Amino acid sequence: MSTTMTADVTQEQTTAGHRVAQRVIFPPSGDLDVLAVYIDRKKADAESSAHPDDVLGRHSVRVRPGRRMSFGSYFNAFPASYWRRWTVVETVRLVVTTSGPCTVIVYRSNAKGAPQRVESLRVDGERSRTVVDLSLQTFGDGGWYWFDVIAGTEPVVLDGAEWLVPDAGRPHGRTSLAVTTFNRADYCLETIRAVAGDAGLRTVLDELIVVDQGTDKVADQDGFDELAAELGPQLRVIEQPNLGGSGGFSRGMYEVVKAAKSDYVILLDDDINLETASIERLTAFADLCRTPTMVGGHMFDLYNRSVLHTFGEVVEPWIWGPRNAGVGTYFRHDFSRTGLRDSKVLHQCVDVDYNGWWMTLIPTDVIRRIGLAIPVFIKWDDSEYGLRARAAGVPTVSLPGAAVWHVSWGDKDDLVGWQSYFHERNRLISALMHSPLPKGGDLLRDSTMLDMKHLVSMQYYTVNGRLQAQRDVLAGPDRLHEILPTRLAEIRSDAQEYDDGRVAKDVDAFPHVMRRKPRKPGKSTPPNRIELLPKAGLSVLRQLFPVDPTAADHPQARIAHKDASWWRIAQQDSAIVSTADGTGASWYKRDQRRARAMLKASAAQHAKLYRHWDELARAYREALPRITSFEAWERTFGISEDG
């Protein structure tokens, strides 16, 4: 490690032979809710807090007299272990520019999250540039670098700071952004505005391509024309029928590859708030990866802005479902409660199977090699693509310090209702394509149990979708493109045939709660392992018994969505159950005849899936290159020369 501290060092001297990996940034609005992910506050250090008024600009902040400010935060610490693990970079250079006397202390951590002081530097003078060269040699399993600034008796201003890495003779890559939207024109317009307003991002941007699949068109929004004029040829809007996320993202990937200008395409969801610095960070990281690599960003909760959705995800092979990557990681970490320096589990380097397509960079050469998304509308397209890429020798990295704010899953329950069709079908399809286990491991057993869980919960519309999903899987891969534009409308039209599929917004739309005989008080906690199987068995057997005749005219209970677990709903013959977002409710009614028929169909279809698993797996794996090809998607887009 070498250290230079002088006011005379020029910017050109500090950056010679280097490129910017990431700049220290602050929220443009000074929003107190997000400040915790830009400036860290240690639990035991009350003096490390920052006030929004101290944020002087995008790259500048004031430290008040006698105060310490730590940049060991999500967006401003340097994820050293990720650069060590995936890139050719062996050293990083920290350049800190300050006005006023202060102390700059550089820290590092290891994979266990233990902090270690690296260097303490006293800075004098009105304006100084501190340069520190740091090794990445010991970051094999985890760890970050960061720095703190401590003011003396006078305030000090951090005018800017950068983490630089050696160029390694690599070219600077160019990227295009591909946004898929369906009737979220207001969100999409804000993303366009954010891109237009970030000069640094635009230096690496070829095109921002918006694939508009809705009826509320982005191009019709107030302010769009001005943004289009500002971005000029860097903005392109493509309108097409609604082909879901897989169809919209495939169109964006297709257009970027066909344009043959960009090294990368970065997929972005429509309902996001973009931290624009993430685009430069993803691109810089991808430029220096040892091999072509997909690089994704994390997701924060749009309505609880200091909460991180997950640090990384893998597909659990036995039940074939998503789970957290790494040891001890968990969903929904709140940086306003526990900052990065105190979050030991976030200091490990986590390997992932895929990254959500809320923000993922894909090298265009990888798309040419492995094709576009599978034609499945929504759900599992991103995870399948990550698994397919891995099989082709292309890893995925979820890079800390690059992120978007996205509408949380907390106000959704997409395992219930029309989306259950896509969850079930695409989970089975992706397993048939990629599961390494005989018969998909425990997937079919788990799928059967989910059918029964929904049946005892009187969620017949949900089970209807799941049964249709299983039939479509058994029909094979060659109809996926054909049913892509139509299956959603067909599934949603079925809702009116089911009581649980009809949602009323008015709380007075239902009769009052009444039951002839009060039930004995039941447990309000989930059944433990010993109780689970008997309780589940009794709930299934209950479907064979007659329904209380009064339950058809009056609900027996009103159940809030947060309490709507299967073991509670299964005790009723009818109940008013609120939706996850709190905007309405449905009247669930037990239907003995329908439950028996669906239980029989589920058993028969799962037995058939088990018997034919091997031949279905061969069929789907053989079809994968064909159904993800440019030619197949051209026909679905309606732009194929042969129709």
Tab-separated table of C-alpha atoms in Angstrom, residues 79-520:
chain	number	residue	atom	x	y	z
A	79	PRO	CA	-17.284	-4.089	-2.296
A	80	ALA	CA	-13.672	-5.257	-2.425
A	81	SER	CA	-14.395	-8.993	-2.288
A	82	TYR	CA	-16.588	-8.874	-5.395
A	83	TRP	CA	-13.893	-7.105	-7.376
A	84	ARG	CA	-11.345	-9.597	-6.058
A	85	ARG	CA	-13.549	-12.611	-6.830
A	86	TRP	CA	-14.797	-11.775	-10.324
A	87	THR	CA	-12.482	-9.243	-11.995
A	88	VAL	CA	-8.845	-8.952	-13.043
A	89	VAL	CA	-8.398	-6.042	-10.618
A	90	GLU	CA	-5.763	-6.505	-7.868
A	91	THR	CA	-5.642	-3.000	-6.347
A	92	VAL	CA	-8.004	-0.096	-5.803
A	93	ARG	CA	-7.146	3.585	-5.426
A	94	LEU	CA	-9.157	5.828	-3.129
A	95	VAL	CA	-9.079	9.543	-3.955
A	96	VAL	CA	-10.686	11.859	-1.389
A	97	THR	CA	-10.972	15.601	-2.024
A	98	THR	CA	-11.733	17.800	1.001
A	99	SER	CA	-11.895	21.473	1.938
A	100	GLY	CA	-10.735	22.263	5.463
A	101	PRO	CA	-8.576	20.456	8.019
A	102	CYS	CA	-9.773	16.964	8.943
A	103	THR	CA	-8.748	13.371	9.507
A	104	VAL	CA	-9.447	10.682	6.903
A	105	ILE	CA	-9.465	7.128	8.279
A	106	VAL	CA	-9.544	4.165	5.893
A	107	TYR	CA	-11.058	0.885	7.092
A	108	ARG	CA	-11.526	-2.594	5.739
A	109	SER	CA	-13.497	-5.612	6.882
A	110	ASN	CA	-13.147	-9.344	6.449
A	111	ALA	CA	-15.772	-11.944	5.543
A	112	LYS	CA	-16.855	-12.135	9.189
A	113	GLY	CA	-17.625	-8.413	9.211
A	114	ALA	CA	-14.804	-7.550	11.607
A	115	PRO	CA	-13.609	-3.962	10.964
A	116	GLN	CA	-9.892	-3.199	10.740
A	117	ARG	CA	-8.295	0.236	10.540
A	118	VAL	CA	-5.953	0.502	7.545
A	119	GLU	CA	-4.683	4.089	7.642
A	120	SER	CA	-5.302	7.351	9.504
A	121	LEU	CA	-4.326	10.499	7.628
A	122	ARG	CA	-4.286	14.054	8.890
A	123	VAL	CA	-5.311	16.528	6.180
A	124	ASP	CA	-4.435	20.240	6.400
A	125	GLY	CA	-5.141	23.087	4.033
A	126	GLU	CA	-8.107	24.690	2.379
A	127	ARG	CA	-8.375	22.061	-0.364
A	128	SER	CA	-6.541	18.744	-0.342
A	129	ARG	CA	-6.569	15.570	-2.356
A	130	THR	CA	-5.807	12.382	-0.423
A	131	VAL	CA	-4.744	9.355	-2.470
A	132	VAL	CA	-4.498	5.862	-1.002
A	133	ASP	CA	-3.595	2.719	-2.970
A	134	LEU	CA	-5.035	-0.467	-1.475
A	135	SER	CA	-4.556	-4.159	-2.186
A	136	LEU	CA	-7.409	-6.599	-2.856
A	137	GLN	CA	-5.240	-9.652	-2.154
A	138	THR	CA	-6.880	-10.708	1.138
A	139	PHE	CA	-10.528	-10.331	0.115
A	140	GLY	CA	-11.079	-13.857	-1.226
A	141	ASP	CA	-14.112	-14.666	0.951
A	142	GLY	CA	-15.559	-11.250	1.687
A	143	GLY	CA	-14.987	-7.748	2.958
A	144	TRP	CA	-15.349	-4.066	2.078
A	145	TYR	CA	-13.205	-0.925	2.090
A	146	TRP	CA	-14.577	2.397	3.329
A	147	PHE	CA	-13.443	5.636	4.884
A	148	ASP	CA	-14.570	8.075	7.566
A	149	VAL	CA	-14.025	11.838	7.670
A	150	ILE	CA	-13.596	13.522	11.081
A	151	ALA	CA	-13.854	17.277	11.378
A	152	GLY	CA	-11.873	19.298	13.897
A	153	THR	CA	-12.980	22.595	15.382
A	154	GLU	CA	-14.138	23.837	11.984
A	155	PRO	CA	-16.542	22.250	9.503
A	156	VAL	CA	-15.031	20.287	6.637
A	157	VAL	CA	-16.520	19.662	3.194
A	158	LEU	CA	-16.069	16.421	1.320
A	159	ASP	CA	-15.924	17.805	-2.214
A	160	GLY	CA	-15.841	14.354	-3.755
A	161	ALA	CA	-14.345	10.882	-3.540
A	162	GLU	CA	-13.716	8.124	-6.037
A	163	TRP	CA	-12.709	4.491	-6.013
A	164	LEU	CA	-10.445	3.920	-9.042
A	165	VAL	CA	-9.176	0.636	-10.463
A	166	PRO	CA	-6.412	-0.039	-13.013
A	167	ASP	CA	-7.545	-0.063	-16.641
A	168	ALA	CA	-5.808	-3.402	-17.321
A	169	GLY	CA	-5.775	-2.505	-21.017
A	170	ARG	CA	-9.503	-3.197	-21.282
A	171	PRO	CA	-11.742	-1.036	-23.512
A	172	HIS	CA	-14.546	1.008	-21.964
A	173	GLY	CA	-17.794	-0.780	-22.778
A	174	ARG	CA	-20.985	0.800	-24.074
A	175	THR	CA	-24.436	-0.125	-22.849
A	176	SER	CA	-28.084	0.211	-23.787
A	177	LEU	CA	-30.993	0.154	-21.353
A	178	ALA	CA	-34.130	-1.870	-22.081
A	179	VAL	CA	-37.264	-1.012	-20.087
A	180	THR	CA	-40.430	-3.099	-20.401
A	181	THR	CA	-43.661	-1.390	-19.388
A	182	PHE	CA	-47.359	-2.133	-19.234
A	183	ASN	CA	-49.586	0.789	-18.188
A	184	ARG	CA	-47.027	2.228	-15.800
A	185	ALA	CA	-46.329	5.255	-17.941
A	186	ASP	CA	-45.777	7.597	-14.977
A	187	TYR	CA	-43.050	5.406	-13.480
A	188	CYS	CA	-41.470	4.913	-16.879
A	189	LEU	CA	-41.416	8.633	-17.582
A	190	GLU	CA	-39.546	9.223	-14.311
A	191	THR	CA	-36.928	6.640	-15.330
A	192	ILE	CA	-36.475	8.418	-18.666
A	193	ARG	CA	-36.142	11.742	-16.817
A	194	ALA	CA	-33.544	10.287	-14.432
A	195	VAL	CA	-31.470	8.952	-17.329
A	196	ALA	CA	-31.714	12.230	-19.234
A	197	GLY	CA	-30.515	14.161	-16.185
A	198	ASP	CA	-27.391	12.090	-15.460
A	199	ALA	CA	-24.508	13.275	-17.630
A	200	GLY	CA	-22.171	10.535	-16.415
A	201	LEU	CA	-24.607	7.781	-17.289
A	202	ARG	CA	-25.136	9.202	-20.756
A	203	THR	CA	-21.420	8.959	-21.538
A	204	VAL	CA	-21.715	5.136	-21.508
A	205	LEU	CA	-25.244	4.986	-22.990
A	206	ASP	CA	-26.032	4.065	-26.571
A	207	GLU	CA	-29.814	3.820	-26.323
A	208	LEU	CA	-32.634	3.766	-23.815
A	209	ILE	CA	-35.197	1.463	-25.412
A	210	VAL	CA	-38.697	1.476	-23.943
A	211	VAL	CA	-40.852	-1.481	-24.982
A	212	ASP	CA	-44.388	-0.213	-24.367
A	213	GLN	CA	-46.967	-3.014	-24.235
A	214	GLY	CA	-49.801	-1.085	-22.610
A	215	THR	CA	-52.756	1.077	-23.590
A	216	ASP	CA	-51.677	4.081	-21.498
A	217	LYS	CA	-48.777	5.001	-23.757
A	218	VAL	CA	-45.548	6.490	-22.442
A	219	ALA	CA	-45.265	8.666	-25.544
A	220	ASP	CA	-48.646	10.257	-24.739
A	221	GLN	CA	-47.581	11.527	-21.295
A	222	ASP	CA	-47.049	15.183	-20.496
A	223	GLY	CA	-43.351	15.948	-20.623
A	224	PHE	CA	-42.414	13.056	-22.894
A	225	ASP	CA	-41.763	15.205	-25.965
A	226	GLU	CA	-39.347	17.434	-24.053
A	227	LEU	CA	-37.442	14.401	-22.733
A	228	ALA	CA	-37.367	12.848	-26.196
A	229	ALA	CA	-35.885	16.048	-27.583
A	230	GLU	CA	-33.279	16.154	-24.788
A	231	LEU	CA	-32.190	12.535	-25.292
A	232	GLY	CA	-32.426	12.621	-29.071
A	233	PRO	CA	-31.159	9.373	-30.662
A	234	GLN	CA	-30.459	7.932	-27.197
A	235	LEU	CA	-34.212	7.282	-26.724
A	236	ARG	CA	-36.321	4.837	-28.712
A	237	VAL	CA	-39.870	3.684	-27.939
A	238	ILE	CA	-41.208	0.448	-29.421
A	239	GLU	CA	-44.891	-0.401	-29.125
A	240	GLN	CA	-46.103	-4.000	-29.285
A	241	PRO	CA	-48.947	-6.161	-27.890
A	242	ASN	CA	-48.672	-7.305	-24.294
A	243	LEU	CA	-46.296	-10.284	-24.268
A	244	GLY	CA	-45.472	-9.971	-20.581
A	245	GLY	CA	-42.067	-9.388	-19.067
A	246	SER	CA	-40.429	-12.186	-21.041
A	247	GLY	CA	-41.772	-10.775	-24.311
A	248	GLY	CA	-40.903	-7.190	-23.474
A	249	PHE	CA	-37.404	-7.947	-22.234
A	250	SER	CA	-36.760	-10.283	-25.161
A	251	ARG	CA	-37.717	-7.471	-27.531
A	252	GLY	CA	-35.309	-5.098	-25.786
A	253	MET	CA	-32.499	-7.672	-25.886
A	254	TYR	CA	-33.297	-8.402	-29.537
A	255	GLU	CA	-33.190	-4.738	-30.575
A	256	VAL	CA	-29.908	-4.055	-28.792
A	257	VAL	CA	-28.201	-7.057	-30.371
A	258	LYS	CA	-29.563	-6.228	-33.821
A	259	ALA	CA	-28.376	-2.610	-33.512
A	260	ALA	CA	-24.842	-3.994	-33.007
A	261	LYS	CA	-23.621	-0.910	-31.123
A	262	SER	CA	-23.583	-1.902	-27.459
A	263	ASP	CA	-21.416	-4.295	-25.502
A	264	TYR	CA	-24.170	-4.736	-22.914
A	265	VAL	CA	-27.896	-4.427	-22.410
A	266	ILE	CA	-29.212	-3.571	-18.952
A	267	LEU	CA	-32.768	-4.763	-18.334
A	268	LEU	CA	-34.873	-2.490	-16.118
A	269	ASP	CA	-38.359	-2.985	-14.717
A	270	ASP	CA	-40.876	-0.207	-15.236
A	271	ASP	CA	-42.075	0.377	-11.659
A	272	ILE	CA	-38.711	1.458	-10.256
A	273	ASN	CA	-36.829	4.444	-8.968
A	274	LEU	CA	-33.361	4.231	-10.497
A	275	GLU	CA	-30.127	5.097	-8.705
A	276	THR	CA	-28.503	6.226	-11.928
A	277	ALA	CA	-24.926	5.737	-10.667
A	278	SER	CA	-25.671	2.006	-10.748
A	279	ILE	CA	-25.510	1.956	-14.537
A	280	GLU	CA	-21.909	3.200	-14.591
A	281	ARG	CA	-20.976	0.804	-11.783
A	282	LEU	CA	-22.426	-2.249	-13.512
A	283	THR	CA	-20.715	-1.302	-16.765
A	284	ALA	CA	-17.309	-0.683	-15.152
A	285	PHE	CA	-17.498	-3.994	-13.283
A	286	ALA	CA	-18.517	-5.942	-16.399
A	287	ASP	CA	-15.666	-4.375	-18.386
A	288	LEU	CA	-13.113	-5.880	-16.010
A	289	CYS	CA	-14.639	-9.303	-15.314
A	290	ARG	CA	-12.358	-12.249	-16.036
A	291	THR	CA	-14.962	-13.841	-18.314
A	292	PRO	CA	-18.228	-12.534	-19.811
A	293	THR	CA	-20.501	-12.108	-16.796
A	294	MET	CA	-24.092	-11.061	-16.123
A	295	VAL	CA	-24.053	-8.360	-13.462
A	296	GLY	CA	-27.202	-7.468	-11.548
A	297	GLY	CA	-28.180	-4.832	-9.032
A	298	HIS	CA	-30.082	-5.187	-5.793
A	299	MET	CA	-33.648	-4.140	-5.060
A	300	PHE	CA	-34.794	-1.787	-2.321
A	301	ASP	CA	-38.410	-1.337	-1.228
A	302	LEU	CA	-39.892	1.675	-3.026
A	303	TYR	CA	-42.203	2.438	-0.087
A	304	ASN	CA	-39.746	1.623	2.732
A	305	ARG	CA	-36.671	2.989	1.127
A	306	SER	CA	-33.937	1.817	3.491
A	307	VAL	CA	-35.049	-1.835	3.226
A	308	LEU	CA	-33.076	-4.195	0.984
A	309	HIS	CA	-35.092	-7.050	-0.536
A	310	THR	CA	-32.273	-9.590	-0.618
A	311	PHE	CA	-28.482	-9.711	-0.929
A	312	GLY	CA	-28.631	-12.473	-3.526
A	313	GLU	CA	-30.703	-15.480	-4.556
A	314	VAL	CA	-30.251	-19.055	-5.704
A	315	VAL	CA	-32.661	-21.752	-6.839
A	316	GLU	CA	-32.983	-24.388	-4.127
A	317	PRO	CA	-32.585	-27.611	-6.151
A	318	TRP	CA	-34.788	-29.992	-4.139
A	319	ILE	CA	-38.047	-28.051	-4.081
A	320	TRP	CA	-37.003	-25.809	-6.987
A	321	GLY	CA	-37.749	-22.475	-5.388
A	322	PRO	CA	-35.869	-19.249	-4.677
A	323	ARG	CA	-33.952	-18.824	-1.449
A	324	ASN	CA	-31.350	-16.438	-0.077
A	325	ALA	CA	-27.773	-16.994	-1.158
A	326	GLY	CA	-24.977	-17.072	1.391
A	327	VAL	CA	-24.852	-18.135	5.023
A	328	GLY	CA	-27.212	-16.384	7.421
A	329	THR	CA	-28.583	-13.879	4.916
A	330	TYR	CA	-32.228	-12.921	5.102
A	331	PHE	CA	-34.926	-10.971	3.325
A	332	ARG	CA	-35.670	-7.306	4.061
A	333	HIS	CA	-32.616	-5.931	5.802
A	334	ASP	CA	-33.306	-2.391	7.045
A	335	PHE	CA	-30.231	-0.143	6.879
A	336	SER	CA	-31.955	2.549	8.947
A	337	ARG	CA	-31.938	0.097	11.867
A	338	THR	CA	-28.613	-1.640	11.229
A	339	GLY	CA	-25.984	-0.021	9.019
A	340	LEU	CA	-23.549	-1.867	6.814
A	341	ARG	CA	-20.701	-1.768	9.367
A	342	ASP	CA	-22.914	-3.474	11.960
A	343	SER	CA	-24.377	-6.002	9.487
A	344	LYS	CA	-21.771	-8.739	9.641
A	345	VAL	CA	-23.681	-11.087	7.342
A	346	LEU	CA	-23.459	-8.544	4.499
A	347	HIS	CA	-19.651	-8.673	4.475
A	348	GLN	CA	-19.450	-12.123	2.886
A	349	CYS	CA	-19.042	-12.500	-0.874
A	350	VAL	CA	-22.241	-14.219	-2.011
A	351	ASP	CA	-22.517	-16.395	-5.124
A	352	VAL	CA	-25.908	-16.359	-6.861
A	353	ASP	CA	-27.721	-18.347	-9.542
A	354	TYR	CA	-29.525	-15.372	-11.054
A	355	ASN	CA	-30.470	-11.739	-10.537
A	356	GLY	CA	-33.977	-10.335	-10.782
A	357	TRP	CA	-34.658	-8.426	-13.974
A	358	TRP	CA	-35.511	-5.272	-12.061
A	359	MET	CA	-31.898	-4.449	-13.084
A	360	THR	CA	-29.529	-6.881	-14.786
A	361	LEU	CA	-26.671	-6.321	-17.230
A	362	ILE	CA	-26.228	-8.966	-19.928
A	363	PRO	CA	-23.313	-8.901	-22.389
A	364	THR	CA	-24.670	-8.855	-25.941
A	365	ASP	CA	-22.264	-11.645	-26.889
A	366	VAL	CA	-23.957	-13.840	-24.276
A	367	ILE	CA	-27.369	-13.159	-25.847
A	368	ARG	CA	-25.983	-14.145	-29.245
A	369	ARG	CA	-24.733	-17.397	-27.715
A	370	ILE	CA	-27.667	-18.542	-25.573
A	371	GLY	CA	-30.662	-16.713	-27.053
A	372	LEU	CA	-33.481	-14.632	-25.627
A	373	ALA	CA	-35.862	-15.329	-22.729
A	374	ILE	CA	-38.163	-18.339	-22.610
A	375	PRO	CA	-41.685	-17.353	-23.802
A	376	VAL	CA	-43.483	-17.605	-20.456
A	377	PHE	CA	-45.022	-14.114	-20.044
A	378	ILE	CA	-43.975	-13.518	-16.398
A	379	LYS	CA	-42.288	-15.431	-13.540
A	380	TRP	CA	-39.114	-17.517	-13.704
A	381	ASP	CA	-37.832	-15.962	-16.941
A	382	ASP	CA	-34.966	-14.233	-15.110
A	383	SER	CA	-33.992	-17.233	-12.986
A	384	GLU	CA	-34.188	-19.612	-15.960
A	385	TYR	CA	-31.929	-17.300	-17.962
A	386	GLY	CA	-29.394	-17.213	-15.132
A	387	LEU	CA	-29.380	-21.020	-14.944
A	388	ARG	CA	-29.072	-21.305	-18.722
A	389	ALA	CA	-26.186	-18.830	-18.735
A	390	ARG	CA	-24.419	-20.704	-15.932
A	391	ALA	CA	-24.688	-23.948	-17.912
A	392	ALA	CA	-22.983	-22.110	-20.788
A	393	GLY	CA	-20.152	-20.982	-18.496
A	394	VAL	CA	-21.491	-17.470	-17.862
A	395	PRO	CA	-21.775	-16.560	-14.148
A	396	THR	CA	-24.126	-14.033	-12.579
A	397	VAL	CA	-23.026	-11.525	-9.937
A	398	SER	CA	-25.380	-9.491	-7.738
A	399	LEU	CA	-23.179	-6.440	-7.201
A	400	PRO	CA	-23.514	-4.490	-3.928
A	401	GLY	CA	-23.669	-0.740	-4.461
A	402	ALA	CA	-25.845	-0.988	-7.568
A	403	ALA	CA	-29.589	-0.945	-6.965
A	404	VAL	CA	-33.063	0.295	-7.778
A	405	TRP	CA	-36.094	0.976	-5.624
A	406	HIS	CA	-38.919	-1.302	-6.739
A	407	VAL	CA	-42.496	-1.870	-5.612
A	408	SER	CA	-42.222	-4.379	-2.773
A	409	TRP	CA	-43.622	-7.905	-2.780
A	410	GLY	CA	-44.970	-7.109	0.695
A	411	ASP	CA	-48.230	-5.690	-0.650
A	412	LYS	CA	-48.681	-8.554	-3.091
A	413	ASP	CA	-49.609	-12.201	-2.835
A	414	ASP	CA	-48.903	-13.413	-6.327
A	415	LEU	CA	-49.174	-17.073	-5.333
A	416	VAL	CA	-52.942	-16.489	-5.191
A	417	GLY	CA	-55.135	-15.469	-8.115
A	418	TRP	CA	-54.293	-15.306	-11.807
A	419	GLN	CA	-50.525	-15.176	-11.253
A	420	SER	CA	-50.603	-18.627	-9.675
A	421	TYR	CA	-50.880	-20.064	-13.190
A	422	PHE	CA	-47.555	-18.535	-14.223
A	423	HIS	CA	-45.830	-19.473	-10.969
A	424	GLU	CA	-46.818	-23.122	-11.274
A	425	ARG	CA	-46.278	-23.553	-14.998
A	426	ASN	CA	-42.944	-21.752	-15.211
A	427	ARG	CA	-41.554	-23.354	-12.086
A	428	LEU	CA	-42.236	-26.768	-13.618
A	429	ILE	CA	-40.866	-25.739	-17.022
A	430	SER	CA	-37.635	-24.338	-15.615
A	431	ALA	CA	-37.144	-27.497	-13.539
A	432	LEU	CA	-37.679	-29.699	-16.571
A	433	MET	CA	-35.048	-27.646	-18.368
A	434	HIS	CA	-32.455	-27.412	-15.597
A	435	SER	CA	-33.100	-29.617	-12.553
A	436	PRO	CA	-30.148	-31.942	-11.893
A	437	LEU	CA	-32.251	-34.284	-9.740
A	438	PRO	CA	-34.259	-37.358	-10.790
A	439	LYS	CA	-37.933	-36.440	-11.277
A	440	GLY	CA	-37.116	-32.890	-10.170
A	441	GLY	CA	-36.331	-33.864	-6.584
A	442	ASP	CA	-39.193	-32.958	-4.221
A	443	LEU	CA	-40.798	-30.501	-6.643
A	444	LEU	CA	-43.840	-32.603	-7.555
A	445	ARG	CA	-44.558	-33.466	-3.938
A	446	ASP	CA	-44.308	-29.800	-3.004
A	447	SER	CA	-46.550	-28.822	-5.922
A	448	THR	CA	-49.167	-31.365	-4.810
A	449	MET	CA	-49.076	-29.994	-1.276
A	450	LEU	CA	-49.574	-26.464	-2.593
A	451	ASP	CA	-52.654	-27.589	-4.513
A	452	MET	CA	-54.072	-29.104	-1.326
A	453	LYS	CA	-53.200	-26.013	0.696
A	454	HIS	CA	-55.130	-23.799	-1.721
A	455	LEU	CA	-58.045	-26.256	-1.808
A	456	VAL	CA	-58.495	-26.353	1.967
A	457	SER	CA	-58.238	-22.542	1.873
A	458	MET	CA	-61.229	-22.426	-0.538
A	459	GLN	CA	-59.022	-20.760	-3.190
A	460	TYR	CA	-60.587	-22.570	-6.131
A	461	TYR	CA	-59.761	-19.896	-8.700
A	462	THR	CA	-56.103	-20.231	-7.756
A	463	VAL	CA	-56.250	-24.022	-8.074
A	464	ASN	CA	-58.000	-23.680	-11.430
A	465	GLY	CA	-55.000	-21.722	-12.696
A	466	ARG	CA	-52.550	-24.215	-11.282
A	467	LEU	CA	-54.361	-27.151	-12.901
A	468	GLN	CA	-54.347	-25.359	-16.255
A	469	ALA	CA	-50.620	-24.729	-15.779
A	470	GLN	CA	-49.988	-28.439	-15.273
A	471	ARG	CA	-52.000	-29.283	-18.401
A	472	ASP	CA	-49.969	-26.786	-20.418
A	473	VAL	CA	-46.706	-28.257	-19.168
A	474	LEU	CA	-47.836	-31.743	-20.156
A	475	ALA	CA	-48.716	-30.422	-23.625
A	476	GLY	CA	-45.039	-29.773	-24.258
A	477	PRO	CA	-42.863	-26.772	-25.180
A	478	ASP	CA	-43.953	-26.111	-28.747
A	479	ARG	CA	-47.146	-24.212	-27.858
A	480	LEU	CA	-45.471	-21.688	-25.571
A	481	HIS	CA	-45.114	-19.011	-28.233
A	482	GLU	CA	-48.635	-19.671	-29.507
A	483	ILE	CA	-50.339	-19.179	-26.130
A	484	LEU	CA	-48.081	-16.339	-24.971
A	485	PRO	CA	-50.388	-13.475	-26.078
A	486	THR	CA	-53.660	-15.140	-25.048
A	487	ARG	CA	-53.290	-17.222	-21.895
A	488	LEU	CA	-53.420	-14.283	-19.465
A	489	ALA	CA	-56.794	-13.093	-20.752
A	490	GLU	CA	-58.171	-16.643	-20.625
A	491	ILE	CA	-57.030	-17.187	-17.035
A	492	ARG	CA	-58.355	-13.826	-15.885
A	493	SER	CA	-61.715	-14.404	-17.547
A	494	ASP	CA	-62.142	-17.525	-15.406
A	495	ALA	CA	-62.216	-15.382	-12.258
A	496	GLN	CA	-65.921	-14.614	-12.547
A	497	GLU	CA	-66.741	-18.310	-12.251
A	498	TYR	CA	-65.268	-18.487	-8.739
A	499	ASP	CA	-66.350	-16.701	-5.560
A	500	ASP	CA	-62.754	-16.318	-4.444
A	501	GLY	CA	-61.864	-14.832	-7.822
A	502	ARG	CA	-64.301	-11.923	-7.498
A	503	VAL	CA	-63.042	-8.940	-5.503
A	504	ALA	CA	-65.387	-6.324	-4.051
A	505	LYS	CA	-63.979	-2.914	-3.137
A	506	ASP	CA	-66.913	-1.974	-0.882
A	507	VAL	CA	-66.694	-3.407	2.633
A	508	ASP	CA	-70.489	-3.440	2.786
A	509	ALA	CA	-70.827	-5.557	-0.339
A	510	PHE	CA	-71.148	-8.734	1.734
A	511	PRO	CA	-73.768	-9.946	4.255
A	512	HIS	CA	-72.908	-9.715	7.921
A	513	VAL	CA	-70.932	-12.481	9.601
A	514	MET	CA	-73.030	-15.211	11.199
A	515	ARG	CA	-72.610	-18.848	12.207
A	516	ARG	CA	-75.039	-21.124	13.974
A	517	LYS	CA	-72.577	-22.431	16.528
A	518	PRO	CA	-69.371	-20.667	17.623
A	519	ARG	CA	-66.245	-22.689	17.002
A	520	LYS	CA	-63.978	-23.660	19.838
